[in-house]
Amino acid sequence: MMVCEYKPGLEGIPAAESSVSDVDGQKGILEYRGIRIEELAQKSTFLETAYLLIWGQLPTSEELQAFEHEVRFHRRIKYRIRDMMKCFPESGHPMDALQASAAALGLFYSRRDLHNPAYIRDAVVRLLATIPTMVAAFQLMRKGNDPVRPRDDLDYSANFLYMLNEKEPDPLAARIFDVCLILHAEHTMNASTFSARVTASTLTDPYAVVASAVGTLGGPLHGGANEEVIQMLEEIGSVGNVRPYLEDCLQRKAKIMGFGHRVYKVKDPRATILQDLAQQLFAKFGSDKYYDIAVEMERVVEEKLAHKGIYPNVDFYSGLVYAKLGIPTDLFTPIFAIARVAGWLAHWKEQLAENRIFRPTQVYNGQHEIAYTAIEER
Ligand code: SDX
């Protein structure tokens, strides 16, 4: 067996062959199944994009209608899962609640018929349909309210915002939220997708695959950064305080949340689109100081870190959009998960076709031939 050189974090090591998406980190290009993210953000919907990612091509009108109907039909969660969620502590982080609930789906549906296309489609539909409902349900429960039923007359994003806020959303807000889901749906071999593929490679059920990926996404170096960005903007508090704040970060060699990327060495194309979405929301619903602070941060970080290829990533402006949509900060990462389920499922299907368990090697740097020492001699 040929052993490659060890690279911490597997930096630059291909972990799979995939046709789901591609990133050019030098040019700032992201494509889903070969289509540029800017086109999908402008012309597609999240469910159409999910179909593209998972089945590899854009659906016909009939295929899309059938898919949307199946997802709409499966939005409700079993009362036993709802009862289980009622036992979760209100102080628990919604990402932990989501991970537990996603895994619980496996208790009801994981017949593991992995070579049956009908089982695969059923799992895809159930996960895309119920994850938003579980996020919204936990949010209402922890406020002491009963979850609201999904509304069949609302499309995917409008229904989620309705279940979350208990009122029908503004059409522009629902469209902007749907674009955010498109932007967060997939991103080649990021940490949570790698998690999903490793878990999928053992031929476990898709619910365990998604639960494993949710757990990975929650970390502040990955999907959890968007929550930290808003807290950082609040801590900075004014445009005038941006430079001293950043200089202190750099002095402490602290990572600035929402900046930097393992692949992009220019501004993340998703950040550019999210910045525009934030401006649209501010134009309609009124601006606030955080946008100005964010723009000043981007300017000063570029001045100080552009030479290292450190620019805004997807998490930098997404928090501003979600905050303007009235979404609580600790739901930012669960919303990232709602979108990324599409990418994880696309990679799950690809890994099933690969049919080879992940089992990398290691560089052993321990000792050999150590004698066992009796406890009385230690
Ligand atoms: C996502 O992989 C994906 O595709 C992820 C994602 C997706 O869609 O799935 O795009 C989503 O996770 C976006 C990233 C969200 N995380 C953050 O915003 C957290 C802050 N960012 C950093 O932690 C960091 O940039 C990472 C984790 C994102 C990338 O880290 P790398 O590639 O391991 O970079 P590195 O730590 O090796 O840093 C290289 C240099 C270092 O300086 P030197 O030691 O060489 O002098 O760049 C510096 C780092 O200190 N650096 C930063 C920095 N990020 C890197 N310095 C200040 N602030 C930062 N944010």
Short mmCIF file of C-alpha atoms and ligand atoms in Angstrom, two decimals:
data_model
loop_
_atom_site.label_atom_id
_atom_site.label_comp_id
_atom_site.label_asym_id
_atom_site.label_seq_id
_atom_site.Cartn_x
_atom_site.Cartn_y
_atom_site.Cartn_z
CA MET A 1 0.00 0.00 0.00
CA MET A 2 1.50 3.40 -1.04
CA VAL A 3 1.61 5.84 1.95
CA CYS A 4 1.30 9.58 1.07
CA GLU A 5 3.06 12.30 3.04
CA TYR A 6 1.08 13.33 6.16
CA LYS A 7 -0.69 16.70 5.76
CA PRO A 8 -2.38 18.15 8.89
CA GLY A 9 -6.09 18.59 8.25
CA LEU A 10 -5.57 16.61 5.01
CA GLU A 11 -4.79 20.01 3.41
CA GLY A 12 -4.59 19.58 -0.36
CA ILE A 13 -5.28 15.82 -0.19
CA PRO A 14 -8.19 14.69 -2.43
CA ALA A 15 -10.55 12.56 -0.30
CA ALA A 16 -12.86 11.56 -3.16
CA GLU A 17 -13.64 12.02 -6.83
CA SER A 18 -16.83 14.09 -7.14
CA SER A 19 -18.90 15.86 -9.78
CA VAL A 20 -21.26 17.60 -7.34
CA SER A 21 -19.51 20.97 -7.14
CA ASP A 22 -16.22 22.69 -7.83
CA VAL A 23 -14.38 25.70 -6.38
CA ASP A 24 -11.62 27.74 -8.00
CA GLY A 25 -10.12 29.40 -4.92
CA GLN A 26 -7.81 31.67 -6.89
CA LYS A 27 -10.53 33.06 -9.18
CA GLY A 28 -13.36 32.92 -6.62
CA ILE A 29 -15.55 30.62 -8.70
CA LEU A 30 -18.14 28.17 -7.29
CA GLU A 31 -20.14 25.84 -9.57
CA TYR A 32 -22.88 23.34 -8.65
CA ARG A 33 -22.89 20.53 -11.24
CA GLY A 34 -21.06 22.94 -13.54
CA ILE A 35 -23.52 25.85 -13.14
CA ARG A 36 -22.13 29.09 -11.63
CA ILE A 37 -23.50 29.96 -8.20
CA GLU A 38 -24.36 33.49 -9.39
CA GLU A 39 -26.77 32.05 -12.02
CA LEU A 40 -28.43 29.69 -9.55
CA ALA A 41 -28.80 32.48 -6.96
CA GLN A 42 -30.48 34.67 -9.57
CA LYS A 43 -32.64 32.11 -11.45
CA SER A 44 -33.18 29.01 -9.30
CA THR A 45 -34.92 28.04 -6.07
CA PHE A 46 -33.48 26.02 -3.21
CA LEU A 47 -35.52 22.89 -3.98
CA GLU A 48 -34.62 23.05 -7.68
CA THR A 49 -30.95 23.47 -6.70
CA ALA A 50 -31.22 20.56 -4.25
CA TYR A 51 -32.63 18.40 -7.06
CA LEU A 52 -29.72 19.48 -9.33
CA LEU A 53 -27.13 18.62 -6.66
CA ILE A 54 -28.65 15.28 -5.67
CA TRP A 55 -29.71 13.89 -9.06
CA GLY A 56 -27.09 15.65 -11.18
CA GLN A 57 -29.23 17.68 -13.57
CA LEU A 58 -31.86 20.40 -13.48
CA PRO A 59 -35.38 18.87 -13.23
CA THR A 60 -38.03 19.21 -15.90
CA SER A 61 -41.13 21.13 -14.88
CA GLU A 62 -42.95 17.84 -14.11
CA GLU A 63 -39.99 16.45 -12.14
CA LEU A 64 -39.73 19.64 -10.09
CA GLN A 65 -43.46 19.76 -9.36
CA ALA A 66 -43.44 16.11 -8.25
CA PHE A 67 -40.39 16.72 -6.04
CA GLU A 68 -41.87 19.87 -4.47
CA HIS A 69 -45.14 18.01 -3.83
CA GLU A 70 -43.36 15.10 -2.12
CA VAL A 71 -41.33 17.46 0.09
CA ARG A 72 -44.46 19.47 0.96
CA PHE A 73 -46.26 16.23 1.88
CA HIS A 74 -43.49 15.09 4.25
CA ARG A 75 -42.90 18.33 6.20
CA ARG A 76 -44.67 17.18 9.38
CA ILE A 77 -42.58 15.38 12.02
CA LYS A 78 -43.81 12.37 13.98
CA TYR A 79 -45.43 13.29 17.28
CA ARG A 80 -42.98 10.97 19.08
CA ILE A 81 -40.08 13.07 17.79
CA ARG A 82 -41.91 16.22 18.84
CA ASP A 83 -42.48 14.69 22.29
CA MET A 84 -38.77 13.77 22.46
CA MET A 85 -37.83 17.38 21.60
CA LYS A 86 -40.03 18.62 24.44
CA CYS A 87 -37.56 16.93 26.82
CA PHE A 88 -34.60 18.91 25.42
CA PRO A 89 -33.39 21.67 27.77
CA GLU A 90 -34.46 25.16 26.59
CA SER A 91 -30.87 26.27 27.19
CA GLY A 92 -29.57 23.66 24.72
CA HIS A 93 -28.01 24.91 21.48
CA PRO A 94 -30.33 24.36 18.49
CA MET A 95 -27.50 22.58 16.62
CA ASP A 96 -27.39 19.91 19.34
CA ALA A 97 -31.19 19.62 19.22
CA LEU A 98 -31.01 19.26 15.44
CA GLN A 99 -28.32 16.60 15.60
CA ALA A 100 -30.35 14.56 18.10
CA SER A 101 -33.58 14.96 16.11
CA ALA A 102 -31.95 14.06 12.79
CA ALA A 103 -30.50 10.90 14.31
CA ALA A 104 -33.93 10.10 15.82
CA LEU A 105 -35.42 10.03 12.31
CA GLY A 106 -33.35 6.90 11.81
CA LEU A 107 -35.38 5.17 14.54
CA PHE A 108 -38.43 5.38 12.30
CA TYR A 109 -37.12 5.19 8.75
CA SER A 110 -33.70 3.55 8.60
CA ARG A 111 -34.59 0.31 6.85
CA ARG A 112 -31.17 0.59 5.16
CA ASP A 113 -32.33 -0.50 1.73
CA LEU A 114 -29.42 1.40 0.24
CA HIS A 115 -29.54 -0.14 -3.25
CA ASN A 116 -33.21 0.64 -3.72
CA PRO A 117 -33.73 3.97 -5.56
CA ALA A 118 -37.15 4.34 -3.92
CA TYR A 119 -35.54 4.13 -0.44
CA ILE A 120 -32.90 6.69 -1.44
CA ARG A 121 -35.53 9.10 -2.78
CA ASP A 122 -37.67 8.60 0.33
CA ALA A 123 -34.71 9.43 2.60
CA VAL A 124 -33.79 12.50 0.52
CA VAL A 125 -37.35 13.83 0.64
CA ARG A 126 -37.83 13.14 4.35
CA LEU A 127 -34.57 14.81 5.38
CA LEU A 128 -35.06 17.89 3.19
CA ALA A 129 -38.68 18.15 4.34
CA THR A 130 -38.34 17.58 8.09
CA ILE A 131 -35.05 19.30 9.02
CA PRO A 132 -36.58 22.82 8.72
CA THR A 133 -39.64 21.69 10.69
CA MET A 134 -37.43 20.35 13.50
CA VAL A 135 -35.41 23.59 13.65
CA ALA A 136 -38.58 25.68 13.84
CA ALA A 137 -40.25 23.32 16.33
CA PHE A 138 -37.35 23.48 18.80
CA GLN A 139 -37.31 27.28 18.53
CA LEU A 140 -41.00 27.55 19.48
CA MET A 141 -40.75 24.88 22.20
CA ARG A 142 -37.84 26.61 23.93
CA LYS A 143 -39.98 29.78 23.99
CA GLY A 144 -42.68 27.73 25.71
CA ASN A 145 -44.96 27.64 22.66
CA ASP A 146 -46.41 24.69 20.74
CA PRO A 147 -44.89 24.19 17.28
CA VAL A 148 -47.10 25.38 14.41
CA ARG A 149 -48.10 22.98 11.64
CA PRO A 150 -46.38 23.43 8.27
CA ARG A 151 -48.56 25.28 5.73
CA ASP A 152 -49.01 23.39 2.46
CA ASP A 153 -49.88 26.61 0.62
CA LEU A 154 -46.44 28.12 1.27
CA ASP A 155 -43.26 27.18 -0.59
CA TYR A 156 -40.17 25.80 1.14
CA SER A 157 -38.59 28.98 2.51
CA ALA A 158 -41.80 30.89 3.17
CA ASN A 159 -43.11 27.91 5.13
CA PHE A 160 -39.93 27.74 7.25
CA LEU A 161 -40.12 31.45 8.11
CA TYR A 162 -43.84 31.01 8.87
CA MET A 163 -43.16 28.06 11.22
CA LEU A 164 -40.39 30.04 12.89
CA ASN A 165 -42.12 33.41 13.35
CA GLU A 166 -45.77 32.22 13.38
CA LYS A 167 -46.65 34.74 10.68
CA GLU A 168 -46.53 34.75 6.90
CA PRO A 169 -43.23 36.30 5.73
CA ASP A 170 -42.80 39.27 3.38
CA PRO A 171 -42.29 37.87 -0.18
CA LEU A 172 -38.89 39.63 -0.57
CA ALA A 173 -37.75 38.21 2.78
CA ALA A 174 -38.82 34.69 1.72
CA ARG A 175 -37.04 35.00 -1.64
CA ILE A 176 -33.85 36.32 -0.03
CA PHE A 177 -33.93 33.49 2.51
CA ASP A 178 -34.34 30.97 -0.32
CA VAL A 179 -31.28 32.43 -2.06
CA CYS A 180 -29.33 32.09 1.20
CA LEU A 181 -30.22 28.38 1.21
CA ILE A 182 -28.98 28.06 -2.39
CA LEU A 183 -25.68 29.72 -1.43
CA HIS A 184 -25.14 27.42 1.56
CA ALA A 185 -26.26 24.16 -0.10
CA GLU A 186 -22.91 22.70 -1.15
CA HIS A 187 -19.18 23.42 -1.12
CA THR A 188 -17.00 20.48 -2.24
CA MET A 189 -14.99 18.64 0.44
CA ASN A 190 -15.56 20.86 3.48
CA ALA A 191 -15.29 19.33 6.96
CA SER A 192 -18.98 18.42 7.39
CA THR A 193 -19.24 16.96 3.89
CA PHE A 194 -16.11 14.92 4.55
CA SER A 195 -17.81 13.73 7.76
CA ALA A 196 -20.87 12.79 5.77
CA ARG A 197 -18.81 10.79 3.27
CA VAL A 198 -16.83 8.96 5.94
CA THR A 199 -20.07 8.02 7.73
CA ALA A 200 -21.76 7.07 4.43
CA SER A 201 -18.82 4.84 3.48
CA THR A 202 -19.69 2.42 6.32
CA LEU A 203 -23.13 1.88 4.67
CA THR A 204 -25.01 3.16 7.70
CA ASP A 205 -28.36 4.88 7.19
CA PRO A 206 -28.67 8.41 5.70
CA TYR A 207 -30.11 9.77 8.97
CA ALA A 208 -26.89 8.87 10.79
CA VAL A 209 -24.94 10.43 7.88
CA VAL A 210 -26.77 13.75 8.30
CA ALA A 211 -26.52 13.64 12.11
CA SER A 212 -22.75 13.12 11.80
CA ALA A 213 -22.45 16.07 9.40
CA VAL A 214 -24.60 18.33 11.60
CA GLY A 215 -22.26 17.66 14.52
CA THR A 216 -19.27 18.64 12.39
CA LEU A 217 -20.85 21.79 10.96
CA GLY A 218 -21.50 23.21 14.43
CA GLY A 219 -17.90 24.11 15.19
CA PRO A 220 -16.90 27.84 15.13
CA LEU A 221 -14.17 27.18 12.55
CA HIS A 222 -16.80 25.80 10.16
CA GLY A 223 -20.51 26.58 10.10
CA GLY A 224 -20.57 28.14 13.55
CA ALA A 225 -18.66 31.25 12.42
CA ASN A 226 -21.77 33.16 11.26
CA GLU A 227 -23.05 33.29 14.85
CA GLU A 228 -19.64 34.52 16.04
CA VAL A 229 -19.55 37.26 13.36
CA ILE A 230 -22.67 38.97 14.69
CA GLN A 231 -21.32 38.79 18.25
CA MET A 232 -18.07 40.32 16.96
CA LEU A 233 -19.90 43.19 15.19
CA GLU A 234 -21.89 43.87 18.36
CA GLU A 235 -18.67 43.86 20.41
CA ILE A 236 -16.99 46.30 18.01
CA GLY A 237 -20.04 48.54 18.28
CA SER A 238 -18.94 51.39 15.98
CA VAL A 239 -17.06 52.00 12.72
CA GLY A 240 -14.42 53.95 14.65
CA ASN A 241 -13.68 50.92 16.82
CA VAL A 242 -13.01 48.55 13.88
CA ARG A 243 -9.31 49.29 13.44
CA PRO A 244 -8.34 49.05 17.16
CA TYR A 245 -10.39 45.84 17.47
CA LEU A 246 -8.68 44.22 14.49
CA GLU A 247 -5.22 45.35 15.55
CA ASP A 248 -5.82 43.73 18.93
CA CYS A 249 -6.96 40.49 17.21
CA LEU A 250 -3.83 40.41 15.09
CA GLN A 251 -1.66 41.19 18.09
CA ARG A 252 -3.16 38.13 19.84
CA LYS A 253 -2.94 36.06 16.64
CA ALA A 254 -6.71 35.51 17.06
CA LYS A 255 -8.68 34.32 14.01
CA ILE A 256 -11.14 36.95 12.79
CA MET A 257 -14.53 35.25 12.37
CA GLY A 258 -16.02 35.33 8.87
CA PHE A 259 -12.63 35.76 7.21
CA GLY A 260 -10.20 33.35 5.61
CA HIS A 261 -10.75 30.05 3.87
CA ARG A 262 -8.80 26.89 3.19
CA VAL A 263 -9.58 27.17 -0.54
CA TYR A 264 -10.57 30.75 -1.39
CA LYS A 265 -7.63 33.16 -1.48
CA VAL A 266 -9.91 35.92 -2.81
CA LYS A 267 -13.35 37.06 -1.61
CA ASP A 268 -15.78 34.13 -1.39
CA PRO A 269 -18.27 34.63 -4.27
CA ARG A 270 -21.08 33.76 -1.85
CA ALA A 271 -20.04 36.67 0.39
CA THR A 272 -20.43 39.04 -2.56
CA ILE A 273 -23.97 37.82 -3.24
CA LEU A 274 -24.88 37.87 0.48
CA GLN A 275 -23.58 41.44 0.75
CA ASP A 276 -25.97 42.42 -2.04
CA LEU A 277 -28.87 40.60 -0.35
CA ALA A 278 -28.12 42.47 2.88
CA GLN A 279 -28.22 45.78 0.98
CA GLN A 280 -31.60 44.82 -0.54
CA LEU A 281 -33.01 44.10 2.91
CA PHE A 282 -31.61 47.30 4.37
CA ALA A 283 -33.07 49.28 1.45
CA LYS A 284 -36.52 47.84 2.15
CA PHE A 285 -36.55 47.45 5.93
CA GLY A 286 -34.08 50.16 7.01
CA SER A 287 -30.33 49.90 7.60
CA ASP A 288 -28.43 49.55 10.84
CA LYS A 289 -24.90 50.27 11.98
CA TYR A 290 -23.72 46.65 11.69
CA TYR A 291 -23.57 46.82 7.89
CA ASP A 292 -21.31 49.88 8.01
CA ILE A 293 -19.11 48.20 10.63
CA ALA A 294 -18.90 45.09 8.43
CA VAL A 295 -17.89 47.07 5.33
CA GLU A 296 -15.21 48.89 7.35
CA MET A 297 -13.98 45.54 8.71
CA GLU A 298 -13.68 44.17 5.20
CA ARG A 299 -11.67 47.25 4.18
CA VAL A 300 -9.25 47.11 7.13
CA VAL A 301 -8.78 43.31 6.97
CA GLU A 302 -7.96 43.61 3.27
CA GLU A 303 -5.37 46.28 4.12
CA LYS A 304 -3.74 44.06 6.72
CA LEU A 305 -4.28 40.47 5.53
CA ALA A 306 -4.81 40.50 1.76
CA HIS A 307 -1.19 39.41 1.39
CA LYS A 308 -2.16 36.17 3.17
CA GLY A 309 -5.21 35.68 0.96
CA ILE A 310 -7.54 36.46 3.86
CA TYR A 311 -10.89 37.82 2.62
CA PRO A 312 -14.55 37.55 3.70
CA ASN A 313 -16.01 34.05 3.50
CA VAL A 314 -19.64 32.93 3.32
CA ASP A 315 -20.16 33.48 7.05
CA PHE A 316 -19.26 37.16 7.10
CA TYR A 317 -22.39 38.72 5.60
CA SER A 318 -24.86 35.85 6.11
CA GLY A 319 -25.40 36.82 9.74
CA LEU A 320 -26.39 40.37 8.73
CA VAL A 321 -29.04 38.96 6.37
CA TYR A 322 -30.44 36.55 8.96
CA ALA A 323 -30.43 39.20 11.69
CA LYS A 324 -32.39 41.55 9.38
CA LEU A 325 -34.87 38.72 8.79
CA GLY A 326 -35.40 38.62 12.56
CA ILE A 327 -33.74 35.22 12.99
CA PRO A 328 -32.12 34.62 16.41
CA THR A 329 -28.33 34.37 16.27
CA ASP A 330 -28.10 30.81 17.52
CA LEU A 331 -30.30 29.67 14.62
CA PHE A 332 -27.81 30.88 11.99
CA THR A 333 -25.89 27.60 11.96
CA PRO A 334 -28.99 25.37 12.01
CA ILE A 335 -30.10 27.33 8.91
CA PHE A 336 -26.72 26.60 7.36
CA ALA A 337 -27.49 22.90 8.10
CA ILE A 338 -30.97 23.12 6.52
CA ALA A 339 -29.28 24.17 3.28
CA ARG A 340 -26.27 21.87 3.47
CA VAL A 341 -28.44 18.76 3.81
CA ALA A 342 -28.78 18.99 0.01
CA GLY A 343 -25.00 18.80 -0.50
CA TRP A 344 -24.53 16.12 2.14
CA LEU A 345 -27.19 13.95 0.46
CA ALA A 346 -25.59 14.44 -2.95
CA HIS A 347 -22.28 13.26 -1.53
CA TRP A 348 -24.00 10.39 0.32
CA LYS A 349 -25.32 9.08 -3.01
CA GLU A 350 -21.88 9.49 -4.63
CA GLN A 351 -20.20 7.65 -1.75
CA LEU A 352 -22.67 4.74 -2.02
CA ALA A 353 -21.65 4.37 -5.67
CA GLU A 354 -17.97 4.50 -4.62
CA ASN A 355 -18.68 1.58 -2.25
CA ARG A 356 -15.34 1.75 -0.37
CA ILE A 357 -15.04 2.41 3.36
CA PHE A 358 -12.81 5.31 4.43
CA ARG A 359 -9.90 3.92 6.39
CA PRO A 360 -6.85 6.26 6.08
CA THR A 361 -3.55 5.45 7.69
CA GLN A 362 -1.50 7.47 10.21
CA VAL A 363 2.05 8.46 11.05
CA TYR A 364 2.75 6.68 14.34
CA ASN A 365 4.96 8.81 16.62
CA GLY A 366 4.58 6.77 19.82
CA GLN A 367 6.90 4.18 21.40
CA HIS A 368 7.22 0.38 20.91
CA GLU A 369 7.91 -2.65 23.15
CA ILE A 370 6.98 -0.94 26.44
CA ALA A 371 6.71 -3.42 29.35
CA TYR A 372 3.47 -3.47 31.40
CA THR A 373 4.06 -1.94 34.88
CA ALA A 374 2.11 -3.44 37.78
CA ILE A 375 -0.16 -0.83 39.44
CA GLU A 376 1.68 -1.01 42.78
CA GLU A 377 4.87 -0.03 40.95
CA ARG A 378 3.49 3.05 39.12
C1 SDX B 1 -16.89 27.68 6.24
O1 SDX B 1 -14.27 24.41 3.73
C2 SDX B 1 -15.32 25.00 3.36
O2 SDX B 1 -15.70 25.06 2.21
C3 SDX B 1 -16.11 25.62 4.49
C4 SDX B 1 -17.29 26.51 4.07
C5 SDX B 1 -18.40 25.70 3.46
O3 SDX B 1 -19.18 26.27 2.69
O4 SDX B 1 -18.56 24.53 3.85
O5 SDX B 1 -16.84 27.46 3.13
C6 SDX B 1 -17.90 27.22 5.27
O6 SDX B 1 -16.54 26.93 7.11
C7 SDX B 1 -16.30 29.05 6.09
C8 SDX B 1 -15.20 29.34 7.14
C9 SDX B 1 -15.89 29.85 8.41
N1 SDX B 1 -14.89 29.97 9.51
C10 SDX B 1 -14.45 31.18 9.92
O7 SDX B 1 -14.78 32.25 9.42
C11 SDX B 1 -13.49 31.10 11.09
C12 SDX B 1 -12.29 32.03 10.84
N2 SDX B 1 -11.49 31.47 9.72
C13 SDX B 1 -10.32 30.72 10.09
O8 SDX B 1 -10.47 29.89 11.22
C14 SDX B 1 -9.67 30.04 8.89
O9 SDX B 1 -9.59 30.96 7.88
C15 SDX B 1 -10.27 28.75 8.33
C16 SDX B 1 -10.46 27.72 9.38
C17 SDX B 1 -11.53 29.04 7.67
C18 SDX B 1 -9.27 28.24 7.29
O10 SDX B 1 -8.12 27.97 7.99
P1 SDX B 1 -6.81 27.35 7.30
O11 SDX B 1 -6.99 27.11 5.87
O12 SDX B 1 -6.40 26.18 8.14
O13 SDX B 1 -5.81 28.53 7.38
P2 SDX B 1 -4.65 28.61 8.41
O14 SDX B 1 -5.21 28.48 9.80
O15 SDX B 1 -3.61 27.65 7.97
O16 SDX B 1 -4.17 30.11 8.24
C19 SDX B 1 -3.20 30.46 7.28
C20 SDX B 1 -2.70 31.83 7.76
C21 SDX B 1 -2.29 31.81 9.23
O17 SDX B 1 -1.33 32.83 9.40
P3 SDX B 1 0.26 32.38 9.57
O18 SDX B 1 0.29 31.42 10.76
O19 SDX B 1 0.59 31.69 8.26
O20 SDX B 1 0.97 33.67 9.81
O21 SDX B 1 -3.78 32.78 7.66
C22 SDX B 1 -4.11 33.22 8.96
C23 SDX B 1 -3.54 32.22 9.94
O22 SDX B 1 -3.30 32.83 11.20
N3 SDX B 1 -5.57 33.25 9.06
C24 SDX B 1 -6.24 34.17 9.71
C25 SDX B 1 -7.58 33.84 9.55
N4 SDX B 1 -7.70 32.73 8.81
C26 SDX B 1 -6.43 32.35 8.51
N5 SDX B 1 -5.83 35.26 10.43
C27 SDX B 1 -6.81 36.01 10.99
N6 SDX B 1 -8.15 35.75 10.87
C28 SDX B 1 -8.54 34.68 10.16
N7 SDX B 1 -9.87 34.44 10.05
#
